[in-house]
Coordinates of C-alpha atoms (C1' of nucleotides) in Angstrom, one line a residue:
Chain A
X307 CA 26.5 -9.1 -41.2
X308 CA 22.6 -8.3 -40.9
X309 CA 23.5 -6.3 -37.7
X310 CA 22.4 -3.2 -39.2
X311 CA 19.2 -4.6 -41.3
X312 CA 18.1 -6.5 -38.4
X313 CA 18.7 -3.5 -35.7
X314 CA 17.4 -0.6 -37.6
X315 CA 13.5 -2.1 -37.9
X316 CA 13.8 -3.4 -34.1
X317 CA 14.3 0.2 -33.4
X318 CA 11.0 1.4 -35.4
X319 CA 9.3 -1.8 -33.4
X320 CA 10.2 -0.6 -29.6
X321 CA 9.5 2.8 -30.5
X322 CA 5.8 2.0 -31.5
X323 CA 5.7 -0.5 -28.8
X324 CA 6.8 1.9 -25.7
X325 CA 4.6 5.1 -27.5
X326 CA 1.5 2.4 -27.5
X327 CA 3.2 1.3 -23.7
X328 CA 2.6 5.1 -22.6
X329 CA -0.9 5.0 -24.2
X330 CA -1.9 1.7 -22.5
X331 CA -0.8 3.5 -18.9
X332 CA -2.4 6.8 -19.6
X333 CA -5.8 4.4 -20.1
X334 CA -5.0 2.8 -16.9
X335 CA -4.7 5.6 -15.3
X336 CA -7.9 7.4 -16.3
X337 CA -10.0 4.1 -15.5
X338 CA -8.1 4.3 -11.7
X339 CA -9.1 7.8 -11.5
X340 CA -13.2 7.0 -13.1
X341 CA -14.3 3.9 -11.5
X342 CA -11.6 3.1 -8.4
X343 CA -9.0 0.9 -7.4
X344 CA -11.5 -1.6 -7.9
X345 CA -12.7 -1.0 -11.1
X346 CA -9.6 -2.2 -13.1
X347 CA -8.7 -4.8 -14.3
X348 CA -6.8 -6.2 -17.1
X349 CA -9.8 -7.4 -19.2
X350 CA -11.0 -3.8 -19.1
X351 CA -8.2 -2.2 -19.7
X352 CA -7.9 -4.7 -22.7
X353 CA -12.0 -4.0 -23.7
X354 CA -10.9 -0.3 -23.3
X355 CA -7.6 -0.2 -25.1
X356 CA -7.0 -1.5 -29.3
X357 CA -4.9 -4.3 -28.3
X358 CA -6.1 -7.5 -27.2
X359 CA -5.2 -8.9 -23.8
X360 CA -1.9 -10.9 -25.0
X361 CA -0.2 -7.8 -26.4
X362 CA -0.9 -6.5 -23.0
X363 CA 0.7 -8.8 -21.6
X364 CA 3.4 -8.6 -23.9
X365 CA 4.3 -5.4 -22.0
X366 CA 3.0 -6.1 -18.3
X367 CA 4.0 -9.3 -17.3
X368 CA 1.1 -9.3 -14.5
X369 CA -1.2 -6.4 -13.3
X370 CA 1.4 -5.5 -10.2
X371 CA 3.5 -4.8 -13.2
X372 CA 1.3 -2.0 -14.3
X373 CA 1.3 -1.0 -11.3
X374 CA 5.2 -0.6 -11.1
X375 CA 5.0 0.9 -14.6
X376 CA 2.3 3.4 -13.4
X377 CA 5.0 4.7 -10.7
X378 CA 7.5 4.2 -12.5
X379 CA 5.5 6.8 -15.3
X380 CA 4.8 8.8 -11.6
X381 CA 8.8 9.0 -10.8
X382 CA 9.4 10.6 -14.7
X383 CA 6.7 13.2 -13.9
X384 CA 8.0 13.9 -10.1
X385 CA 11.7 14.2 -12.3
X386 CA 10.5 16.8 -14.5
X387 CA 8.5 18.6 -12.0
X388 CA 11.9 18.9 -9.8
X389 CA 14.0 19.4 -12.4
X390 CA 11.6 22.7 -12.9
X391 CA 11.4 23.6 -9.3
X392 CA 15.0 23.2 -9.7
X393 CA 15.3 26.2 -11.8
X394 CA 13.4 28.8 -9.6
X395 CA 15.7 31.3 -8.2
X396 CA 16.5 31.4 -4.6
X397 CA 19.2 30.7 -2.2
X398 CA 19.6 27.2 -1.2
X399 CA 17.1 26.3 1.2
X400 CA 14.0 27.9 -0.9
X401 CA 15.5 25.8 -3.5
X402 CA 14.7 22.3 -0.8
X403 CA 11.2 24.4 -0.1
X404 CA 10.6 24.3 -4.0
X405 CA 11.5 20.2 -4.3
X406 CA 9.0 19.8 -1.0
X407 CA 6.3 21.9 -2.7
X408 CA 6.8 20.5 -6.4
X409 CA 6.4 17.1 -4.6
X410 CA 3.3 18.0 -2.4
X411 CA 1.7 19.9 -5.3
X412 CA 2.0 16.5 -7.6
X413 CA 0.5 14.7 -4.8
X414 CA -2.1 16.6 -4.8
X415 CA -2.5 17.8 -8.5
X416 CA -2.0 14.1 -9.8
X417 CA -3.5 11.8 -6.8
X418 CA -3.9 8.9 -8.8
X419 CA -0.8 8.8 -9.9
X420 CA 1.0 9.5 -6.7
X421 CA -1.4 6.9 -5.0
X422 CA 0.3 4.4 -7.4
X423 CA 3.6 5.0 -6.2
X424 CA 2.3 4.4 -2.3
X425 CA 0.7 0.9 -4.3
X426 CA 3.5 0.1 -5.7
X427 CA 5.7 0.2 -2.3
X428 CA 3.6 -2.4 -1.1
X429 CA 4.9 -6.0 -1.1
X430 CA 2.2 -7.5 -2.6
X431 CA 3.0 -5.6 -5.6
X432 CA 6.8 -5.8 -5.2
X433 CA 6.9 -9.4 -4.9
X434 CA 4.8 -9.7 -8.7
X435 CA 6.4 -7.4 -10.8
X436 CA 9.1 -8.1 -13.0
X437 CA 12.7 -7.2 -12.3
X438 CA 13.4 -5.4 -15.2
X439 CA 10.4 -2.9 -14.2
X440 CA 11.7 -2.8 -10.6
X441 CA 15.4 -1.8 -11.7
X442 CA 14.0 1.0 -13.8
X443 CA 12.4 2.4 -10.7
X444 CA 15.4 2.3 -8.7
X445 CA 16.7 4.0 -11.4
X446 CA 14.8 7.0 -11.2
X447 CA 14.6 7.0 -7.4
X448 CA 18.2 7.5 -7.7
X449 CA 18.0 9.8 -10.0
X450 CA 16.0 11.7 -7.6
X451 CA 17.7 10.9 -4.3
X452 CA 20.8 12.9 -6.3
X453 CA 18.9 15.8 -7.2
X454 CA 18.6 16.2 -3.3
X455 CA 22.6 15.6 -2.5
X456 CA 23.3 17.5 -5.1
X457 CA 21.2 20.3 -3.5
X458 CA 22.9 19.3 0.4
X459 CA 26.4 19.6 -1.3
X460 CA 26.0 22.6 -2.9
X461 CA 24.9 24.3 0.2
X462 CA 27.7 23.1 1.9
X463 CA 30.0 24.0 -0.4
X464 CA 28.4 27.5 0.0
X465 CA 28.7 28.1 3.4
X466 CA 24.3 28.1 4.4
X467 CA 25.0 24.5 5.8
X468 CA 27.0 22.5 8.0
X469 CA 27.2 18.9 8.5
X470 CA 27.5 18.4 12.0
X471 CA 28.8 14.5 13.6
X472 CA 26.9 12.3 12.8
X473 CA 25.4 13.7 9.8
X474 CA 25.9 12.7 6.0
X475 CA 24.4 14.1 2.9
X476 CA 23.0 10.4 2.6
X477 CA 21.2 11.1 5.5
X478 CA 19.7 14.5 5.2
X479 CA 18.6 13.6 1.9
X480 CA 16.5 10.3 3.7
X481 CA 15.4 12.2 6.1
X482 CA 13.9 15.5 4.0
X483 CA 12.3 11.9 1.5
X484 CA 10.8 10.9 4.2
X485 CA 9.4 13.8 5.7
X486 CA 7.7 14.7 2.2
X487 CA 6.6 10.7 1.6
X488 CA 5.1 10.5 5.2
X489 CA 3.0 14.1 4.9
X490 CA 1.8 13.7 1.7
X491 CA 1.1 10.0 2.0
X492 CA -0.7 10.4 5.5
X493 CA -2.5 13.6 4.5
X494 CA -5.2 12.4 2.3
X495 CA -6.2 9.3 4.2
X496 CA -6.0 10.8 7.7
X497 CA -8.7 13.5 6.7
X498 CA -10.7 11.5 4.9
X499 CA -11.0 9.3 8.9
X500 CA -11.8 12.9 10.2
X501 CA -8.3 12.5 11.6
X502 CA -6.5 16.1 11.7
X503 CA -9.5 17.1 9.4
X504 CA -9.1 20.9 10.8
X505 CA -5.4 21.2 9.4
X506 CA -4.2 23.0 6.8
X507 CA -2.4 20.7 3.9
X508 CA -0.1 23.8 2.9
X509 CA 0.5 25.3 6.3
X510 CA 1.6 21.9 7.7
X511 CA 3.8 20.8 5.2
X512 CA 5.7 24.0 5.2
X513 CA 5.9 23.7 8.9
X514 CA 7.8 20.3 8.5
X515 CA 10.2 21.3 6.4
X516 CA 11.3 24.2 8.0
X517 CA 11.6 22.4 11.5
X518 CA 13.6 19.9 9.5
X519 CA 16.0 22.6 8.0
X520 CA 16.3 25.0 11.2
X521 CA 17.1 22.0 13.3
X522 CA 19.8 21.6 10.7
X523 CA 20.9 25.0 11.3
X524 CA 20.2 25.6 7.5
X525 CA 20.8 29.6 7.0
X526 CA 18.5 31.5 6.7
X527 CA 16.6 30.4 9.5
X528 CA 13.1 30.5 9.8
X529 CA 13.0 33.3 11.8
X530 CA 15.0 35.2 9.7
X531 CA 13.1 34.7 6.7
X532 CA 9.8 34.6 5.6
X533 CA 9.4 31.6 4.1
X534 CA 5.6 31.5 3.9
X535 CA 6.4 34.1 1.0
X536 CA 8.7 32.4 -0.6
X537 CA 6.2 29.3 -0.6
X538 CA 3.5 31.6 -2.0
X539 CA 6.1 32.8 -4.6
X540 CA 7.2 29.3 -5.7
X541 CA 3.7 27.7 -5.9
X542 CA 3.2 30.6 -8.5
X543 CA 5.5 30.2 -10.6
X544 CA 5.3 26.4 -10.7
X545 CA 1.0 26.8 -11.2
X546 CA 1.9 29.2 -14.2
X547 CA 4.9 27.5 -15.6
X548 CA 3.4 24.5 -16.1
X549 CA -0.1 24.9 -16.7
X550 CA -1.1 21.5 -18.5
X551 CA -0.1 17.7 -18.3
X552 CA 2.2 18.3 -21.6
X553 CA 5.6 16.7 -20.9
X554 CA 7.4 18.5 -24.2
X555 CA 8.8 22.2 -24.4
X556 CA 6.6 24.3 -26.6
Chain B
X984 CA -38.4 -9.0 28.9
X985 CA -36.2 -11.1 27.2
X986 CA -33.3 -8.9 27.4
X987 CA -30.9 -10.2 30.0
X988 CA -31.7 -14.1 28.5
X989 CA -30.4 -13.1 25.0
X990 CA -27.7 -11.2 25.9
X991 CA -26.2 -13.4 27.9
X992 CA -25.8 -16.0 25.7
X993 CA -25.0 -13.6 22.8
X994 CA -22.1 -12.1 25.1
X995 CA -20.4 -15.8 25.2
X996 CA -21.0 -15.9 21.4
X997 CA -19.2 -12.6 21.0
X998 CA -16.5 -13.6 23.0
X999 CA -15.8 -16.5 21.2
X1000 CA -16.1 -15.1 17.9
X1001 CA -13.8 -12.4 19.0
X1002 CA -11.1 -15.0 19.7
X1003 CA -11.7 -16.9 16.9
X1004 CA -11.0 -14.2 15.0
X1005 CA -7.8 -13.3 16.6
X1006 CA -6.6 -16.8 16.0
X1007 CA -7.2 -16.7 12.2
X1008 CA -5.9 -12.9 12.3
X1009 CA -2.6 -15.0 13.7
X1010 CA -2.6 -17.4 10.8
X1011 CA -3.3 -14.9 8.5
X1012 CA 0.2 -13.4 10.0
X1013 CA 2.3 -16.8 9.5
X1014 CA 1.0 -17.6 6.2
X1015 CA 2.2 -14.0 5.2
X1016 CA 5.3 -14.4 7.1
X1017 CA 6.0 -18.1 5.6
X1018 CA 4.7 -17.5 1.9
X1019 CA 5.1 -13.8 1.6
X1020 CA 1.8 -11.8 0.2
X1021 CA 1.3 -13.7 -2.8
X1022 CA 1.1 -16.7 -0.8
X1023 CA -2.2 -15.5 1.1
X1024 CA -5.1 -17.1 -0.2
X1025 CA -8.8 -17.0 1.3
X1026 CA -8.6 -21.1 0.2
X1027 CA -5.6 -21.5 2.2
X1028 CA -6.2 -19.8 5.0
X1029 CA -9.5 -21.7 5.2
X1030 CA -7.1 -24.9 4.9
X1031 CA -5.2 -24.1 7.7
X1032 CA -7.6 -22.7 9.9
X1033 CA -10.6 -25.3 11.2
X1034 CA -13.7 -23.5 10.1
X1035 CA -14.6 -23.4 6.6
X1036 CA -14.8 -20.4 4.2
X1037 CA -18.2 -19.4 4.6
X1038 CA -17.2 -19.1 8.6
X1039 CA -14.1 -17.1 7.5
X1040 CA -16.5 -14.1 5.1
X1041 CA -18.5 -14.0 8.1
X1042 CA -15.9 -12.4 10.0
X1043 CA -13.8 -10.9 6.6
X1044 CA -16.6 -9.3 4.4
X1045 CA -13.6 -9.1 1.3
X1046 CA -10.0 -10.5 1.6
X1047 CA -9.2 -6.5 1.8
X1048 CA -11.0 -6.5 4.9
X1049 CA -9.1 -9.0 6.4
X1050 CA -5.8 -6.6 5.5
X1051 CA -7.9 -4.0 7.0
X1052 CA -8.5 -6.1 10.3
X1053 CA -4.7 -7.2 10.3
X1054 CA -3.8 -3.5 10.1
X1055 CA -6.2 -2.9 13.2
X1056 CA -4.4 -5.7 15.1
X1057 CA -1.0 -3.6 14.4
X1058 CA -2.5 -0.3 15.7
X1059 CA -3.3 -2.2 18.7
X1060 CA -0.2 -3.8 19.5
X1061 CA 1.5 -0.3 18.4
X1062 CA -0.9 1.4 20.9
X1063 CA 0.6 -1.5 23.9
X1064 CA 4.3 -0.1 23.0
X1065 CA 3.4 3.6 23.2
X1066 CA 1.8 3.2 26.3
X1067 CA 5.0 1.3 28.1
X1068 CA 7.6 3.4 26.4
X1069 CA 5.1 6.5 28.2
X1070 CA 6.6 4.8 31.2
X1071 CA 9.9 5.4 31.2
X1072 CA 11.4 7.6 33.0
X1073 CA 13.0 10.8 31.5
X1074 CA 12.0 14.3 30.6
X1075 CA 9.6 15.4 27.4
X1076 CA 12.0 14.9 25.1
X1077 CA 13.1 11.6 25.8
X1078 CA 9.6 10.7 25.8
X1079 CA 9.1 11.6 22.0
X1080 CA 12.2 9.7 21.5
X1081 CA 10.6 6.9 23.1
X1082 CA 7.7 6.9 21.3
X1083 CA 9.7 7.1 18.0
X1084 CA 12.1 4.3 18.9
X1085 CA 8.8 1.4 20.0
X1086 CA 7.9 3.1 16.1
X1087 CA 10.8 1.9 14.8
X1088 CA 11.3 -1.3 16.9
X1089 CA 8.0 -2.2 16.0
X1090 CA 8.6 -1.5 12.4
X1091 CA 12.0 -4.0 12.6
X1092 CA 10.4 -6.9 14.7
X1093 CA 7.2 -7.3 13.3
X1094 CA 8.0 -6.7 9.5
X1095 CA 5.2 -8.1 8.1
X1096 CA 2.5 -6.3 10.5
X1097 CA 4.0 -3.4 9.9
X1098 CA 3.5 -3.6 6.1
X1099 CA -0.4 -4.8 6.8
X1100 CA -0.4 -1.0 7.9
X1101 CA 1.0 0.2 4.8
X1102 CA -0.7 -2.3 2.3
X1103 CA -3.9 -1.1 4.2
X1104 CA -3.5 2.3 3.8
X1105 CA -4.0 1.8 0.1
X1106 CA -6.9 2.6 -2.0
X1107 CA -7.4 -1.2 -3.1
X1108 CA -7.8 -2.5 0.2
X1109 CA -10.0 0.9 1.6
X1110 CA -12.2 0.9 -1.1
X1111 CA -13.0 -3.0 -0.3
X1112 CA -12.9 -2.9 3.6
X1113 CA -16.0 -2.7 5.5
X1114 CA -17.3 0.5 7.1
X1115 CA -17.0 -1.0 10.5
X1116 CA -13.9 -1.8 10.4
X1117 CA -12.4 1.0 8.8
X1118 CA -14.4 3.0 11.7
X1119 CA -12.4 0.8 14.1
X1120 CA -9.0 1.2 12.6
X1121 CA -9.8 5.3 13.1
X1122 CA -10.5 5.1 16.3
X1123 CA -7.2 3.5 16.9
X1124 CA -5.4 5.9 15.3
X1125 CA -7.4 8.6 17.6
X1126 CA -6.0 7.1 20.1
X1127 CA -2.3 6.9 18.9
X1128 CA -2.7 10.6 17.7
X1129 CA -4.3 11.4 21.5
X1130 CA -1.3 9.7 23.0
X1131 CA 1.3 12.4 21.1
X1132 CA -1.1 15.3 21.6
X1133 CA -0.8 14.9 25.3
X1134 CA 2.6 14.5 25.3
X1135 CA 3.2 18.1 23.5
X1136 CA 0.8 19.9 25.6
X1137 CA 2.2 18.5 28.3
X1138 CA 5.7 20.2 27.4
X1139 CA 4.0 23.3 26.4
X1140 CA 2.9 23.4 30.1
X1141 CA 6.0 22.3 32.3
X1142 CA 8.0 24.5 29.8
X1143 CA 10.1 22.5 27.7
X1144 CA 8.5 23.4 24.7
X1145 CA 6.6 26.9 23.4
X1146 CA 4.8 27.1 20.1
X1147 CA 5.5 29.7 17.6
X1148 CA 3.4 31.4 15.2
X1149 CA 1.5 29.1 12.6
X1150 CA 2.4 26.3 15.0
X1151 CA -0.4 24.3 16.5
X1152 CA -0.2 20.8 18.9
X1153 CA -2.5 18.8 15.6
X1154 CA 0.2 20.4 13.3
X1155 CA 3.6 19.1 15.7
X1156 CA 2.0 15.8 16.4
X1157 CA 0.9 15.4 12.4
X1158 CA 4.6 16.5 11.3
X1159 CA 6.1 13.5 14.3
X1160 CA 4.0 11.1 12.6
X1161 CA 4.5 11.5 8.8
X1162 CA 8.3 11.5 10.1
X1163 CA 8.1 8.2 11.7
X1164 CA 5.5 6.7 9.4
X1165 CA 7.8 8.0 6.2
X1166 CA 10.7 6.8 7.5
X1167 CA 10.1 3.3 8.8
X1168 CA 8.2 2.7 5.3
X1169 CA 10.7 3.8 3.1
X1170 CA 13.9 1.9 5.0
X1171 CA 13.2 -1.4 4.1
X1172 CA 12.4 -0.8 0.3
X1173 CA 14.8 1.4 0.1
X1174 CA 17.5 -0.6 1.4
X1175 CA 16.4 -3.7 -0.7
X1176 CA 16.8 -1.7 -3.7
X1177 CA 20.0 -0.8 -3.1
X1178 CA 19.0 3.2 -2.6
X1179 CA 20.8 4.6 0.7
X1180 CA 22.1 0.6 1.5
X1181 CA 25.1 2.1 3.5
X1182 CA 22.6 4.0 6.1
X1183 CA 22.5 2.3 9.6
X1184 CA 18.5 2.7 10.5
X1185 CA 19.3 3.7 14.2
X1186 CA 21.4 6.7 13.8
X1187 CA 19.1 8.0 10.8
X1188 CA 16.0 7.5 12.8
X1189 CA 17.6 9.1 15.8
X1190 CA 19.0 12.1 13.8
X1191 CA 14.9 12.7 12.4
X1192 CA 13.7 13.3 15.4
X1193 CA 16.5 15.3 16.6
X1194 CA 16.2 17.8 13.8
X1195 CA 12.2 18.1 13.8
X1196 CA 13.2 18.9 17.6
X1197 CA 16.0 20.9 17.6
X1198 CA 13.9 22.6 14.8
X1199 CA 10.9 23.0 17.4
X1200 CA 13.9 24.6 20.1
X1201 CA 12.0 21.4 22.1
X1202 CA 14.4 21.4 25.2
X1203 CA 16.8 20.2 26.0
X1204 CA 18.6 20.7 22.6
X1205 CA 20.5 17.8 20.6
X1206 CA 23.6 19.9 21.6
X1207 CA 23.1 19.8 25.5
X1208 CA 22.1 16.3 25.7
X1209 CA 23.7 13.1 24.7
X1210 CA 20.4 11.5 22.8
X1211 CA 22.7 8.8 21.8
X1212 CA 22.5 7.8 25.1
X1213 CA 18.7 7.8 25.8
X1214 CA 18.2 5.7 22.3
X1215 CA 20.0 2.8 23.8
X1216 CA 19.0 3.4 27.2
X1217 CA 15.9 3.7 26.0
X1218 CA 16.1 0.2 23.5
X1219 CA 17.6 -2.1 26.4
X1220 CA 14.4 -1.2 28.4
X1221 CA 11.9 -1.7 26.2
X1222 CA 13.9 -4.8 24.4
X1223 CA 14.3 -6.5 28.3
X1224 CA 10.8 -5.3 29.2
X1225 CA 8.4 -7.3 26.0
X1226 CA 11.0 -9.9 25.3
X1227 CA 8.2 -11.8 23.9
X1228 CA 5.0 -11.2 22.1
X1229 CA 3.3 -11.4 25.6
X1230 CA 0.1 -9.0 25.9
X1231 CA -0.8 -10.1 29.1
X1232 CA 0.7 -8.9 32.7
X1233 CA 1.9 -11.9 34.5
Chain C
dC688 C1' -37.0 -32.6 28.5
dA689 C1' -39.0 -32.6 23.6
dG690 C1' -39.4 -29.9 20.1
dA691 C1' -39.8 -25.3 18.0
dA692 C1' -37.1 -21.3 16.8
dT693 C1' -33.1 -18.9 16.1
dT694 C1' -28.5 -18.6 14.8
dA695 C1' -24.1 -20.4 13.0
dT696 C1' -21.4 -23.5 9.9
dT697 C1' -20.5 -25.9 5.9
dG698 C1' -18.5 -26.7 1.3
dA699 C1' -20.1 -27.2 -3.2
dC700 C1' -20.9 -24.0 -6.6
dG701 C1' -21.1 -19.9 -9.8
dA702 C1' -18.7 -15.8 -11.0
dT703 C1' -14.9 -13.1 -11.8
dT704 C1' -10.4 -12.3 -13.0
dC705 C1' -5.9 -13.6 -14.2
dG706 C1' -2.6 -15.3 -17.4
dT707 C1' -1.4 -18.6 -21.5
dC708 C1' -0.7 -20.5 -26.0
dA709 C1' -1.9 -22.5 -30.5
dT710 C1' -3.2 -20.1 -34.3
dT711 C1' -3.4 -16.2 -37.3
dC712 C1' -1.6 -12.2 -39.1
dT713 C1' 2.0 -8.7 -40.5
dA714 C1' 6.2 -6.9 -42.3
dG715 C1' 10.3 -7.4 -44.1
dT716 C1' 13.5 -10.4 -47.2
dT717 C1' 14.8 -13.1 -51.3
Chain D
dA1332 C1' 5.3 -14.3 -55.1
dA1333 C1' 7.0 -17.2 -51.7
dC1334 C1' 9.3 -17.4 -47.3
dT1335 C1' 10.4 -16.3 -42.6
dA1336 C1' 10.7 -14.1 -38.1
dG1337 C1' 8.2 -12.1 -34.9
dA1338 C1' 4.0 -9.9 -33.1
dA1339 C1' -1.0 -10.0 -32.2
dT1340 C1' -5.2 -12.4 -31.2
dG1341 C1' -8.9 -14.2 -28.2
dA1342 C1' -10.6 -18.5 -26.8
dC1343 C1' -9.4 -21.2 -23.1
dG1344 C1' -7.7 -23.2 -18.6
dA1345 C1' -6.5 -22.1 -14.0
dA1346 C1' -6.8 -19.8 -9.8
dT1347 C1' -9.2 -17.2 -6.7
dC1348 C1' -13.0 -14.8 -4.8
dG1349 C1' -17.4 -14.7 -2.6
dT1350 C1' -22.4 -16.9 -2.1
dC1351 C1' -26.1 -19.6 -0.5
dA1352 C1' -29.2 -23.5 0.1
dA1353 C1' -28.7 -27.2 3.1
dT1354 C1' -27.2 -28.7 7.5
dA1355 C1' -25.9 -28.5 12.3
dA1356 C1' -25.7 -26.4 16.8
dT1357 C1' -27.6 -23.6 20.3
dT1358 C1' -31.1 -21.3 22.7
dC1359 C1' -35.9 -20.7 23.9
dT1360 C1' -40.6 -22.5 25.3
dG1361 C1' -44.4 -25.3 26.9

DNA sequence: CAGAATTATTGACGATTCGTCATTCTAGTT
DNA sequence: AACTAGAATGACGAATCGTCAATAATTCTG
């Protein structure tokens, strides 16, 4: 039938239409990051952009949406990021140390971007985007969430952790999320109230994770390692591996 | 001088303004409660409050303030369950646990203040809120902060506790809060998006602490103490003691 | 206590921002 | 070239925010 003539230009179509989507939410971005929370809204973005304000929203159905797509776009680059950290060599637990860092070093590399996923949490936000968007970040959050099993299991299996009662890789993986979510969502607002201003970012998030993975019993222990090296290590290797914002191998 | 004749009067004024304010900070609460975020207008709460608009920007200088305000309202009553789960009996330990558990209660009775705290945290509302408010909702958190310092030193000196290298009482208290805050934030959207839907809340709260303890050697260990225990010890007091949203002694 | 002075309240109004939709345009098909 | 399906446009209506001149209430003074 006209399956094929009617499918093939539908493809060139949502190609164009999610590059000029990617476009559209590296513009929003940069006008969060210039002028402030405040200082978007959708008739800029559209005065901004080449479109006009209904293809806009032709791809966000309201501005919470963007906002969903903006973490959503934050989720894919936290993805990558571990996927890389992933890769580092190590034994097990520097390998949790690299996800912590390659998280805290987003937050702190990409702040807009990672204060668009604490938005996006938010119900007010929640409660306007569409579903579609919403499913798509479960999506990745799952993604994620198996990264970090997958990591729990393997160590398991290897013998440098054991899951003691009351304990399930579902678990350990929520706990170690929300350990890095808490710190790195708490840091930058706390010292900007003067709150904690006298602590070190680096410093304290290393201490969290290790009093996380000792109290697991996670070999080696703290005190049989120095893990402040093997931070210093890791953060090199990720600051030279990926040196730009490019997404692609080159 | 005139001094005592104008600040009488301007004391009552205060006073009443004060209360005023709590009662549309109440309202503010049901509307969100009734007709979720979205449903919280500055026209409808000046339809169900008695005072017009005008009235309510003298109190709110932006609608982000009045998230701001509700989030100052939460610190307070957070502040109130710290300060009664201080008073149960028990040794350091338990304490912490306590604290972590009126967290979490908090977080599970009063839903939609506790999400005032997140939404508030973001950089929409900041950027919007007034200076003095903002100032307020740091001193709050001072005291919250204070509360935990005390409680660490205070096992440093009876003995339960001994810091290590690197390890300072800002750092432990900063790591117990971005635990609890992290957690308690990421349950509910978590659980609604279906990520980590078969984890009981309780037991994965409880087994947090534990491990940032256990990882601290905090005595006594997870493994010489039945902490299952003191959590529901712990609950039924504090659930018998506030059974309702009483502030007052009577 | 009358009236002046100071302060608080009101709600209609302007301004901003969101989101829609009838119309126009484009690209592919016959 | 004519036709059609679907996308883009931007002027417009709707909703919401925030203000301010007019009004009311309260306090001060002679």
């Amino acid at each position: 039938m006209t399956a094929k003539i009617t499918v093939e230009p539908s493809q060139k179509r949502q190609q164009a239409k999610q590059l000029r989507e990617q476009q559209l939410l590296i513009l929003a971005q940069q006008i969060l990051q210039q002028d402030g929370f405040a200082g978007l809204t959708m008739d800029r973005l559209t005065a901004l952009s080449s479109v006009s304000k209904g293809t806009i929203y032709n791809h966000f159905c309201s501005k919470e949406d963007l906002f969903t797509a903006l973490s959503v776009d934050s989720l894919q680059r936290q993805l990558q990021l571990f996927q890389r950290a992933l890769q580092i060599p190590g034994h097990s637990r520097e390998q949790v140390l690299a996800l912590h860092l390659a998280y805290h070093r987003f937050s702190m590399t990409e702040p807009t971007l990672f204060l668009c996923l604490l938005t996006a949490t938010t119900p007010a936000v929640v409660e306007k985007s569409s579903p579609a968007r919403l499913a798509l970040r479960q999506q990745l959050e799952l993604q994620l969430a198996a990264i970090c099993q997958q990591l729990i299991t393997a160590a398991i299996a290897e013998g440098s952790l054991q899951l003691a009662a009351g304990q399930s890789v579902d678990a350990l993986a929520f706990v170690q999320w929300a350990q890095a979510f808490g710190a790195n969502a708490l840091l930058k607002p706390t010292q900007q109230l003067g709150l904690f201003s006298q602590l070190q970012p680096q410093p304290t998030m290393l201490l969290g994770v290790n009093l996380l993975l000792d109290g697991l019993n996670w070999k080696p222990l703290s005190s049989d390692w120095d893990y402040h090296a093997s931070w210093q290590r890791i953060m090199t290797i990720l600051a030279t591996e990926a040196p730009g914002a490019d997404g692609q191998l080159n």
